[in-house]
Amino acid sequence: MGIEYQDGQAGKVCRRCGAWKPTEAFRKRAVQTGDGYYNQCRACERAANQSRYYTDLEAGRAHSLRYYRKHRAVINAKKTCATCHQSETAQRQVAALEK
């Protein structure tokens, strides 16, 4: 399914909806394979991504929670001040004492 021309305009057929659309309706591929465009038009790609997001919402949340629990020390280590290297909690405690 390469580039086809209709009325002098370059386009291709969407793999999902089967409609011919101009090349502007397709995202370009970073890795140049074939004609350099994705097989699905932007509208079909968006619909597929939204469907996948709402279908896998709970699985995604569970994955994020597992990742956080596994990497808790690394994540918390990043929550420090770049200048004084104190944790966020220590900074809040100092700020509370200064009030």
PDB file of N, CA and C in Angstrom:
ATOM      1  N   MET A   1       0.834  -1.175   0.000  1.00  0.00           N
ATOM      2  CA  MET A   1       0.000   0.000   0.000  1.00  0.00           C
ATOM      3  C   MET A   1       0.880   1.239   0.000  1.00  0.00           C
ATOM      4  N   GLY A   2       1.253   1.650  -1.156  1.00  0.00           N
ATOM      5  CA  GLY A   2       2.098   2.819  -1.278  1.00  0.00           C
ATOM      6  C   GLY A   2       1.292   4.061  -1.594  1.00  0.00           C
ATOM      7  N   ILE A   3       2.009   5.053  -2.024  1.00  0.00           N
ATOM      8  CA  ILE A   3       1.390   6.315  -2.393  1.00  0.00           C
ATOM      9  C   ILE A   3       0.627   6.134  -3.708  1.00  0.00           C
ATOM     10  N   GLU A   4      -0.601   6.623  -3.724  1.00  0.00           N
ATOM     11  CA  GLU A   4      -1.426   6.610  -4.926  1.00  0.00           C
ATOM     12  C   GLU A   4      -1.810   8.050  -5.240  1.00  0.00           C
ATOM     13  N   TYR A   5      -2.090   8.334  -6.482  1.00  0.00           N
ATOM     14  CA  TYR A   5      -2.470   9.685  -6.885  1.00  0.00           C
ATOM     15  C   TYR A   5      -3.900   9.690  -7.388  1.00  0.00           C
ATOM     16  N   GLN A   6      -4.684  10.631  -6.862  1.00  0.00           N
ATOM     17  CA  GLN A   6      -6.050  10.841  -7.339  1.00  0.00           C
ATOM     18  C   GLN A   6      -6.217  12.332  -7.589  1.00  0.00           C
ATOM     19  N   ASP A   7      -6.617  12.682  -8.771  1.00  0.00           N
ATOM     20  CA  ASP A   7      -6.795  14.089  -9.157  1.00  0.00           C
ATOM     21  C   ASP A   7      -5.533  14.901  -8.895  1.00  0.00           C
ATOM     22  N   GLY A   8      -4.382  14.302  -9.123  1.00  0.00           N
ATOM     23  CA  GLY A   8      -3.112  14.999  -8.957  1.00  0.00           C
ATOM     24  C   GLY A   8      -2.664  15.171  -7.517  1.00  0.00           C
ATOM     25  N   GLN A   9      -3.374  14.550  -6.584  1.00  0.00           N
ATOM     26  CA  GLN A   9      -3.023  14.681  -5.169  1.00  0.00           C
ATOM     27  C   GLN A   9      -2.509  13.341  -4.650  1.00  0.00           C
ATOM     28  N   ALA A  10      -1.386  13.389  -3.919  1.00  0.00           N
ATOM     29  CA  ALA A  10      -0.797  12.171  -3.361  1.00  0.00           C
ATOM     30  C   ALA A  10      -1.580  11.747  -2.131  1.00  0.00           C
ATOM     31  N   GLY A  11      -1.794  10.449  -1.992  1.00  0.00           N
ATOM     32  CA  GLY A  11      -2.506   9.925  -0.839  1.00  0.00           C
ATOM     33  C   GLY A  11      -2.342   8.429  -0.761  1.00  0.00           C
ATOM     34  N   LYS A  12      -3.035   7.833   0.186  1.00  0.00           N
ATOM     35  CA  LYS A  12      -2.988   6.383   0.331  1.00  0.00           C
ATOM     36  C   LYS A  12      -4.245   5.905   1.018  1.00  0.00           C
ATOM     37  N   VAL A  13      -4.443   4.606   1.047  1.00  0.00           N
ATOM     38  CA  VAL A  13      -5.623   3.995   1.649  1.00  0.00           C
ATOM     39  C   VAL A  13      -5.298   3.632   3.093  1.00  0.00           C
ATOM     40  N   CYS A  14      -6.164   4.042   4.005  1.00  0.00           N
ATOM     41  CA  CYS A  14      -5.989   3.726   5.427  1.00  0.00           C
ATOM     42  C   CYS A  14      -6.240   2.238   5.642  1.00  0.00           C
ATOM     43  N   ARG A  15      -5.368   1.602   6.384  1.00  0.00           N
ATOM     44  CA  ARG A  15      -5.484   0.172   6.646  1.00  0.00           C
ATOM     45  C   ARG A  15      -6.705  -0.135   7.502  1.00  0.00           C
ATOM     46  N   ARG A  16      -7.099   0.792   8.363  1.00  0.00           N
ATOM     47  CA  ARG A  16      -8.188   0.519   9.293  1.00  0.00           C
ATOM     48  C   ARG A  16      -9.571   0.836   8.709  1.00  0.00           C
ATOM     49  N   CYS A  17      -9.733   2.049   8.185  1.00  0.00           N
ATOM     50  CA  CYS A  17     -11.060   2.428   7.681  1.00  0.00           C
ATOM     51  C   CYS A  17     -11.236   2.132   6.195  1.00  0.00           C
ATOM     52  N   GLY A  18     -10.143   1.914   5.473  1.00  0.00           N
ATOM     53  CA  GLY A  18     -10.218   1.560   4.065  1.00  0.00           C
ATOM     54  C   GLY A  18     -10.482   2.721   3.126  1.00  0.00           C
ATOM     55  N   ALA A  19     -10.488   3.941   3.644  1.00  0.00           N
ATOM     56  CA  ALA A  19     -10.753   5.116   2.815  1.00  0.00           C
ATOM     57  C   ALA A  19      -9.450   5.692   2.270  1.00  0.00           C
ATOM     58  N   TRP A  20      -9.518   6.223   1.041  1.00  0.00           N
ATOM     59  CA  TRP A  20      -8.361   6.909   0.479  1.00  0.00           C
ATOM     60  C   TRP A  20      -8.322   8.304   1.067  1.00  0.00           C
ATOM     61  N   LYS A  21      -7.148   8.713   1.552  1.00  0.00           N
ATOM     62  CA  LYS A  21      -6.985  10.040   2.143  1.00  0.00           C
ATOM     63  C   LYS A  21      -5.671  10.628   1.660  1.00  0.00           C
ATOM     64  N   PRO A  22      -5.574  11.957   1.626  1.00  0.00           N
ATOM     65  CA  PRO A  22      -4.310  12.580   1.221  1.00  0.00           C
ATOM     66  C   PRO A  22      -3.216  12.279   2.244  1.00  0.00           C
ATOM     67  N   THR A  23      -1.978  12.391   1.815  1.00  0.00           N
ATOM     68  CA  THR A  23      -0.856  12.039   2.698  1.00  0.00           C
ATOM     69  C   THR A  23      -0.817  12.900   3.953  1.00  0.00           C
ATOM     70  N   GLU A  24      -1.416  14.097   3.931  1.00  0.00           N
ATOM     71  CA  GLU A  24      -1.447  14.951   5.125  1.00  0.00           C
ATOM     72  C   GLU A  24      -2.248  14.310   6.258  1.00  0.00           C
ATOM     73  N   ALA A  25      -3.109  13.353   5.938  1.00  0.00           N
ATOM     74  CA  ALA A  25      -3.925  12.684   6.952  1.00  0.00           C
ATOM     75  C   ALA A  25      -3.160  11.569   7.658  1.00  0.00           C
ATOM     76  N   PHE A  26      -1.926  11.316   7.236  1.00  0.00           N
ATOM     77  CA  PHE A  26      -1.106  10.255   7.821  1.00  0.00           C
ATOM     78  C   PHE A  26       0.130  10.862   8.471  1.00  0.00           C
ATOM     79  N   ARG A  27       0.531  10.294   9.609  1.00  0.00           N
ATOM     80  CA  ARG A  27       1.775  10.736  10.250  1.00  0.00           C
ATOM     81  C   ARG A  27       2.956  10.157   9.494  1.00  0.00           C
ATOM     82  N   LYS A  28       4.063  10.910   9.488  1.00  0.00           N
ATOM     83  CA  LYS A  28       5.281  10.400   8.865  1.00  0.00           C
ATOM     84  C   LYS A  28       5.985   9.467   9.830  1.00  0.00           C
ATOM     85  N   ARG A  29       6.660   8.478   9.278  1.00  0.00           N
ATOM     86  CA  ARG A  29       7.430   7.533  10.086  1.00  0.00           C
ATOM     87  C   ARG A  29       8.844   8.057  10.240  1.00  0.00           C
ATOM     88  N   ALA A  30       9.387   7.960  11.462  1.00  0.00           N
ATOM     89  CA  ALA A  30      10.767   8.380  11.703  1.00  0.00           C
ATOM     90  C   ALA A  30      11.728   7.448  10.974  1.00  0.00           C
ATOM     91  N   VAL A  31      11.417   6.165  10.992  1.00  0.00           N
ATOM     92  CA  VAL A  31      12.215   5.181  10.269  1.00  0.00           C
ATOM     93  C   VAL A  31      11.587   5.049   8.890  1.00  0.00           C
ATOM     94  N   GLN A  32      12.332   5.389   7.888  1.00  0.00           N
ATOM     95  CA  GLN A  32      11.784   5.369   6.533  1.00  0.00           C
ATOM     96  C   GLN A  32      11.636   3.935   6.033  1.00  0.00           C
ATOM     97  N   THR A  33      10.425   3.453   6.045  1.00  0.00           N
ATOM     98  CA  THR A  33      10.124   2.136   5.493  1.00  0.00           C
ATOM     99  C   THR A  33       9.008   2.307   4.477  1.00  0.00           C
ATOM    100  N   GLY A  34       9.122   1.681   3.361  1.00  0.00           N
ATOM    101  CA  GLY A  34       8.079   1.776   2.342  1.00  0.00           C
ATOM    102  C   GLY A  34       7.918   3.197   1.848  1.00  0.00           C
ATOM    103  N   ASP A  35       6.717   3.749   2.036  1.00  0.00           N
ATOM    104  CA  ASP A  35       6.439   5.087   1.520  1.00  0.00           C
ATOM    105  C   ASP A  35       6.730   6.191   2.532  1.00  0.00           C
ATOM    106  N   GLY A  36       7.112   5.849   3.763  1.00  0.00           N
ATOM    107  CA  GLY A  36       7.470   6.853   4.758  1.00  0.00           C
ATOM    108  C   GLY A  36       6.313   7.352   5.599  1.00  0.00           C
ATOM    109  N   TYR A  37       5.135   6.723   5.478  1.00  0.00           N
ATOM    110  CA  TYR A  37       3.964   7.122   6.250  1.00  0.00           C
ATOM    111  C   TYR A  37       3.410   5.915   7.004  1.00  0.00           C
ATOM    112  N   TYR A  38       2.696   6.184   8.104  1.00  0.00           N
ATOM    113  CA  TYR A  38       2.040   5.108   8.840  1.00  0.00           C
ATOM    114  C   TYR A  38       0.896   4.533   8.015  1.00  0.00           C
ATOM    115  N   ASN A  39       0.466   3.327   8.360  1.00  0.00           N
ATOM    116  CA  ASN A  39      -0.596   2.651   7.614  1.00  0.00           C
ATOM    117  C   ASN A  39      -1.988   3.129   7.996  1.00  0.00           C
ATOM    118  N   GLN A  40      -2.136   3.690   9.206  1.00  0.00           N
ATOM    119  CA  GLN A  40      -3.431   4.185   9.656  1.00  0.00           C
ATOM    120  C   GLN A  40      -3.454   5.704   9.559  1.00  0.00           C
ATOM    121  N   CYS A  41      -4.599   6.257   9.214  1.00  0.00           N
ATOM    122  CA  CYS A  41      -4.729   7.709   9.191  1.00  0.00           C
ATOM    123  C   CYS A  41      -4.760   8.223  10.634  1.00  0.00           C
ATOM    124  N   ARG A  42      -4.575   9.519  10.791  1.00  0.00           N
ATOM    125  CA  ARG A  42      -4.523  10.108  12.134  1.00  0.00           C
ATOM    126  C   ARG A  42      -5.817   9.874  12.909  1.00  0.00           C
ATOM    127  N   ALA A  43      -6.956   9.981  12.246  1.00  0.00           N
ATOM    128  CA  ALA A  43      -8.241   9.806  12.919  1.00  0.00           C
ATOM    129  C   ALA A  43      -8.402   8.376  13.438  1.00  0.00           C
ATOM    130  N   CYS A  44      -8.048   7.392  12.632  1.00  0.00           N
ATOM    131  CA  CYS A  44      -8.159   5.992  13.056  1.00  0.00           C
ATOM    132  C   CYS A  44      -7.145   5.680  14.152  1.00  0.00           C
ATOM    133  N   GLU A  45      -5.957   6.245  14.038  1.00  0.00           N
ATOM    134  CA  GLU A  45      -4.935   6.027  15.054  1.00  0.00           C
ATOM    135  C   GLU A  45      -5.385   6.605  16.392  1.00  0.00           C
ATOM    136  N   ARG A  46      -5.990   7.792  16.353  1.00  0.00           N
ATOM    137  CA  ARG A  46      -6.485   8.425  17.577  1.00  0.00           C
ATOM    138  C   ARG A  46      -7.594   7.577  18.209  1.00  0.00           C
ATOM    139  N   ALA A  47      -8.511   7.091  17.403  1.00  0.00           N
ATOM    140  CA  ALA A  47      -9.602   6.258  17.913  1.00  0.00           C
ATOM    141  C   ALA A  47      -9.057   4.977  18.545  1.00  0.00           C
ATOM    142  N   ALA A  48      -8.056   4.366  17.912  1.00  0.00           N
ATOM    143  CA  ALA A  48      -7.467   3.137  18.454  1.00  0.00           C
ATOM    144  C   ALA A  48      -6.753   3.417  19.772  1.00  0.00           C
ATOM    145  N   ASN A  49      -6.026   4.540  19.849  1.00  0.00           N
ATOM    146  CA  ASN A  49      -5.316   4.883  21.081  1.00  0.00           C
ATOM    147  C   ASN A  49      -6.281   5.172  22.218  1.00  0.00           C
ATOM    148  N   GLN A  50      -7.368   5.891  21.936  1.00  0.00           N
ATOM    149  CA  GLN A  50      -8.359   6.175  22.969  1.00  0.00           C
ATOM    150  C   GLN A  50      -9.027   4.896  23.450  1.00  0.00           C
ATOM    151  N   SER A  51      -9.353   4.019  22.528  1.00  0.00           N
ATOM    152  CA  SER A  51      -9.980   2.752  22.891  1.00  0.00           C
ATOM    153  C   SER A  51      -9.055   1.927  23.781  1.00  0.00           C
ATOM    154  N   ARG A  52      -7.786   1.861  23.407  1.00  0.00           N
ATOM    155  CA  ARG A  52      -6.809   1.097  24.181  1.00  0.00           C
ATOM    156  C   ARG A  52      -6.617   1.719  25.564  1.00  0.00           C
ATOM    157  N   TYR A  53      -6.592   3.047  25.639  1.00  0.00           N
ATOM    158  CA  TYR A  53      -6.404   3.739  26.916  1.00  0.00           C
ATOM    159  C   TYR A  53      -7.536   3.399  27.878  1.00  0.00           C
ATOM    160  N   TYR A  54      -8.775   3.537  27.428  1.00  0.00           N
ATOM    161  CA  TYR A  54      -9.902   3.296  28.322  1.00  0.00           C
ATOM    162  C   TYR A  54     -10.101   1.816  28.623  1.00  0.00           C
ATOM    163  N   THR A  55      -9.700   0.940  27.712  1.00  0.00           N
ATOM    164  CA  THR A  55      -9.811  -0.495  27.944  1.00  0.00           C
ATOM    165  C   THR A  55      -8.800  -0.952  28.987  1.00  0.00           C
ATOM    166  N   ASP A  56      -7.588  -0.425  28.907  1.00  0.00           N
ATOM    167  CA  ASP A  56      -6.494  -0.871  29.771  1.00  0.00           C
ATOM    168  C   ASP A  56      -6.210   0.092  30.917  1.00  0.00           C
ATOM    169  N   LEU A  57      -7.173   0.903  31.312  1.00  0.00           N
ATOM    170  CA  LEU A  57      -6.955   1.921  32.332  1.00  0.00           C
ATOM    171  C   LEU A  57      -6.531   1.317  33.665  1.00  0.00           C
ATOM    172  N   GLU A  58      -7.253   0.334  34.135  1.00  0.00           N
ATOM    173  CA  GLU A  58      -6.922  -0.287  35.423  1.00  0.00           C
ATOM    174  C   GLU A  58      -5.592  -1.031  35.360  1.00  0.00           C
ATOM    175  N   ALA A  59      -5.322  -1.692  34.252  1.00  0.00           N
ATOM    176  CA  ALA A  59      -4.046  -2.394  34.099  1.00  0.00           C
ATOM    177  C   ALA A  59      -2.892  -1.397  34.122  1.00  0.00           C
ATOM    178  N   GLY A  60      -3.082  -0.242  33.504  1.00  0.00           N
ATOM    179  CA  GLY A  60      -2.052   0.795  33.508  1.00  0.00           C
ATOM    180  C   GLY A  60      -1.800   1.337  34.895  1.00  0.00           C
ATOM    181  N   ARG A  61      -2.856   1.545  35.655  1.00  0.00           N
ATOM    182  CA  ARG A  61      -2.702   2.032  37.031  1.00  0.00           C
ATOM    183  C   ARG A  61      -1.995   0.994  37.894  1.00  0.00           C
ATOM    184  N   ALA A  62      -2.341  -0.262  37.714  1.00  0.00           N
ATOM    185  CA  ALA A  62      -1.684  -1.327  38.477  1.00  0.00           C
ATOM    186  C   ALA A  62      -0.206  -1.404  38.118  1.00  0.00           C
ATOM    187  N   HIS A  63       0.121  -1.249  36.847  1.00  0.00           N
ATOM    188  CA  HIS A  63       1.526  -1.267  36.413  1.00  0.00           C
ATOM    189  C   HIS A  63       2.292  -0.102  37.039  1.00  0.00           C
ATOM    190  N   SER A  64       1.697   1.092  37.050  1.00  0.00           N
ATOM    191  CA  SER A  64       2.356   2.257  37.644  1.00  0.00           C
ATOM    192  C   SER A  64       2.603   2.049  39.129  1.00  0.00           C
ATOM    193  N   LEU A  65       1.634   1.476  39.815  1.00  0.00           N
ATOM    194  CA  LEU A  65       1.781   1.228  41.247  1.00  0.00           C
ATOM    195  C   LEU A  65       2.874   0.206  41.514  1.00  0.00           C
ATOM    196  N   ARG A  66       2.933  -0.871  40.714  1.00  0.00           N
ATOM    197  CA  ARG A  66       4.007  -1.862  40.873  1.00  0.00           C
ATOM    198  C   ARG A  66       5.370  -1.226  40.628  1.00  0.00           C
ATOM    199  N   TYR A  67       5.467  -0.390  39.597  1.00  0.00           N
ATOM    200  CA  TYR A  67       6.733   0.281  39.284  1.00  0.00           C
ATOM    201  C   TYR A  67       7.148   1.182  40.447  1.00  0.00           C
ATOM    202  N   TYR A  68       6.204   1.953  40.983  1.00  0.00           N
ATOM    203  CA  TYR A  68       6.521   2.856  42.088  1.00  0.00           C
ATOM    204  C   TYR A  68       7.009   2.071  43.297  1.00  0.00           C
ATOM    205  N   ARG A  69       6.332   0.994  43.633  1.00  0.00           N
ATOM    206  CA  ARG A  69       6.743   0.200  44.795  1.00  0.00           C
ATOM    207  C   ARG A  69       8.119  -0.420  44.595  1.00  0.00           C
ATOM    208  N   LYS A  70       8.413  -0.857  43.374  1.00  0.00           N
ATOM    209  CA  LYS A  70       9.699  -1.487  43.093  1.00  0.00           C
ATOM    210  C   LYS A  70      10.836  -0.469  43.115  1.00  0.00           C
ATOM    211  N   HIS A  71      10.578   0.750  42.655  1.00  0.00           N
ATOM    212  CA  HIS A  71      11.618   1.767  42.530  1.00  0.00           C
ATOM    213  C   HIS A  71      11.428   2.927  43.507  1.00  0.00           C
ATOM    214  N   ARG A  72      10.805   2.689  44.635  1.00  0.00           N
ATOM    215  CA  ARG A  72      10.474   3.741  45.590  1.00  0.00           C
ATOM    216  C   ARG A  72      11.703   4.520  46.049  1.00  0.00           C
ATOM    217  N   ALA A  73      12.793   3.813  46.350  1.00  0.00           N
ATOM    218  CA  ALA A  73      13.994   4.486  46.849  1.00  0.00           C
ATOM    219  C   ALA A  73      14.566   5.440  45.796  1.00  0.00           C
ATOM    220  N   VAL A  74      14.598   5.002  44.560  1.00  0.00           N
ATOM    221  CA  VAL A  74      15.141   5.843  43.484  1.00  0.00           C
ATOM    222  C   VAL A  74      14.249   7.062  43.261  1.00  0.00           C
ATOM    223  N   ILE A  75      12.945   6.859  43.276  1.00  0.00           N
ATOM    224  CA  ILE A  75      12.006   7.960  43.059  1.00  0.00           C
ATOM    225  C   ILE A  75      12.108   8.972  44.187  1.00  0.00           C
ATOM    226  N   ASN A  76      12.158   8.499  45.420  1.00  0.00           N
ATOM    227  CA  ASN A  76      12.248   9.411  46.556  1.00  0.00           C
ATOM    228  C   ASN A  76      13.587  10.129  46.602  1.00  0.00           C
ATOM    229  N   ALA A  77      14.649   9.489  46.121  1.00  0.00           N
ATOM    230  CA  ALA A  77      15.962  10.140  46.096  1.00  0.00           C
ATOM    231  C   ALA A  77      15.957  11.329  45.139  1.00  0.00           C
ATOM    232  N   LYS A  78      15.141  11.266  44.109  1.00  0.00           N
ATOM    233  CA  LYS A  78      15.063  12.368  43.148  1.00  0.00           C
ATOM    234  C   LYS A  78      14.275  13.552  43.693  1.00  0.00           C
ATOM    235  N   LYS A  79      13.579  13.373  44.780  1.00  0.00           N
ATOM    236  CA  LYS A  79      12.773  14.447  45.357  1.00  0.00           C
ATOM    237  C   LYS A  79      13.595  15.249  46.360  1.00  0.00           C
ATOM    238  N   THR A  80      14.772  15.666  45.946  1.00  0.00           N
ATOM    239  CA  THR A  80      15.632  16.467  46.812  1.00  0.00           C
ATOM    240  C   THR A  80      15.923  17.794  46.138  1.00  0.00           C
ATOM    241  N   CYS A  81      16.287  18.758  46.955  1.00  0.00           N
ATOM    242  CA  CYS A  81      16.641  20.081  46.467  1.00  0.00           C
ATOM    243  C   CYS A  81      17.993  20.000  45.758  1.00  0.00           C
ATOM    244  N   ALA A  82      18.105  20.608  44.600  1.00  0.00           N
ATOM    245  CA  ALA A  82      19.357  20.574  43.844  1.00  0.00           C
ATOM    246  C   ALA A  82      20.450  21.388  44.523  1.00  0.00           C
ATOM    247  N   THR A  83      20.076  22.382  45.330  1.00  0.00           N
ATOM    248  CA  THR A  83      21.056  23.251  45.981  1.00  0.00           C
ATOM    249  C   THR A  83      21.537  22.680  47.306  1.00  0.00           C
ATOM    250  N   CYS A  84      20.590  22.374  48.214  1.00  0.00           N
ATOM    251  CA  CYS A  84      20.979  21.953  49.569  1.00  0.00           C
ATOM    252  C   CYS A  84      20.894  20.444  49.775  1.00  0.00           C
ATOM    253  N   HIS A  85      20.366  19.702  48.814  1.00  0.00           N
ATOM    254  CA  HIS A  85      20.252  18.239  48.856  1.00  0.00           C
ATOM    255  C   HIS A  85      19.408  17.734  50.027  1.00  0.00           C
ATOM    256  N   GLN A  86      18.491  18.562  50.516  1.00  0.00           N
ATOM    257  CA  GLN A  86      17.559  18.106  51.542  1.00  0.00           C
ATOM    258  C   GLN A  86      16.317  17.552  50.852  1.00  0.00           C
ATOM    259  N   SER A  87      15.682  16.605  51.539  1.00  0.00           N
ATOM    260  CA  SER A  87      14.465  16.033  50.974  1.00  0.00           C
ATOM    261  C   SER A  87      13.334  17.047  51.052  1.00  0.00           C
ATOM    262  N   GLU A  88      12.278  16.810  50.304  1.00  0.00           N
ATOM    263  CA  GLU A  88      11.119  17.702  50.333  1.00  0.00           C
ATOM    264  C   GLU A  88      10.546  17.807  51.735  1.00  0.00           C
ATOM    265  N   THR A  89      10.496  16.684  52.440  1.00  0.00           N
ATOM    266  CA  THR A  89       9.944  16.664  53.787  1.00  0.00           C
ATOM    267  C   THR A  89      10.766  17.544  54.715  1.00  0.00           C
ATOM    268  N   ALA A  90      12.093  17.457  54.628  1.00  0.00           N
ATOM    269  CA  ALA A  90      12.961  18.278  55.471  1.00  0.00           C
ATOM    270  C   ALA A  90      12.755  19.754  55.160  1.00  0.00           C
ATOM    271  N   GLN A  91      12.600  20.098  53.900  1.00  0.00           N
ATOM    272  CA  GLN A  91      12.377  21.493  53.527  1.00  0.00           C
ATOM    273  C   GLN A  91      11.058  22.001  54.092  1.00  0.00           C
ATOM    274  N   ARG A  92      10.034  21.170  54.062  1.00  0.00           N
ATOM    275  CA  ARG A  92       8.738  21.577  54.611  1.00  0.00           C
ATOM    276  C   ARG A  92       8.814  21.746  56.124  1.00  0.00           C
ATOM    277  N   GLN A  93       9.573  20.874  56.793  1.00  0.00           N
ATOM    278  CA  GLN A  93       9.713  20.983  58.244  1.00  0.00           C
ATOM    279  C   GLN A  93      10.423  22.276  58.614  1.00  0.00           C
ATOM    280  N   VAL A  94      11.475  22.614  57.885  1.00  0.00           N
ATOM    281  CA  VAL A  94      12.207  23.854  58.145  1.00  0.00           C
ATOM    282  C   VAL A  94      11.300  25.049  57.892  1.00  0.00           C
ATOM    283  N   ALA A  95      10.532  25.005  56.817  1.00  0.00           N
ATOM    284  CA  ALA A  95       9.618  26.098  56.500  1.00  0.00           C
ATOM    285  C   ALA A  95       8.554  26.247  57.578  1.00  0.00           C
ATOM    286  N   ALA A  96       8.091  25.132  58.133  1.00  0.00           N
ATOM    287  CA  ALA A  96       7.081  25.180  59.190  1.00  0.00           C
ATOM    288  C   ALA A  96       7.664  25.783  60.463  1.00  0.00           C
ATOM    289  N   LEU A  97       8.934  25.497  60.761  1.00  0.00           N
ATOM    290  CA  LEU A  97       9.572  26.041  61.959  1.00  0.00           C
ATOM    291  C   LEU A  97       9.827  27.537  61.831  1.00  0.00           C
ATOM    292  N   GLU A  98      10.049  28.011  60.614  1.00  0.00           N
ATOM    293  CA  GLU A  98      10.345  29.418  60.400  1.00  0.00           C
ATOM    294  C   GLU A  98       9.104  30.294  60.479  1.00  0.00           C
ATOM    295  N   LYS A  99       7.926  29.711  60.417  1.00  0.00           N
ATOM    296  CA  LYS A  99       6.679  30.500  60.468  1.00  0.00           C
ATOM    297  C   LYS A  99       6.426  31.070  61.829  1.00  0.00           C
TER     298      LYS A  99
END
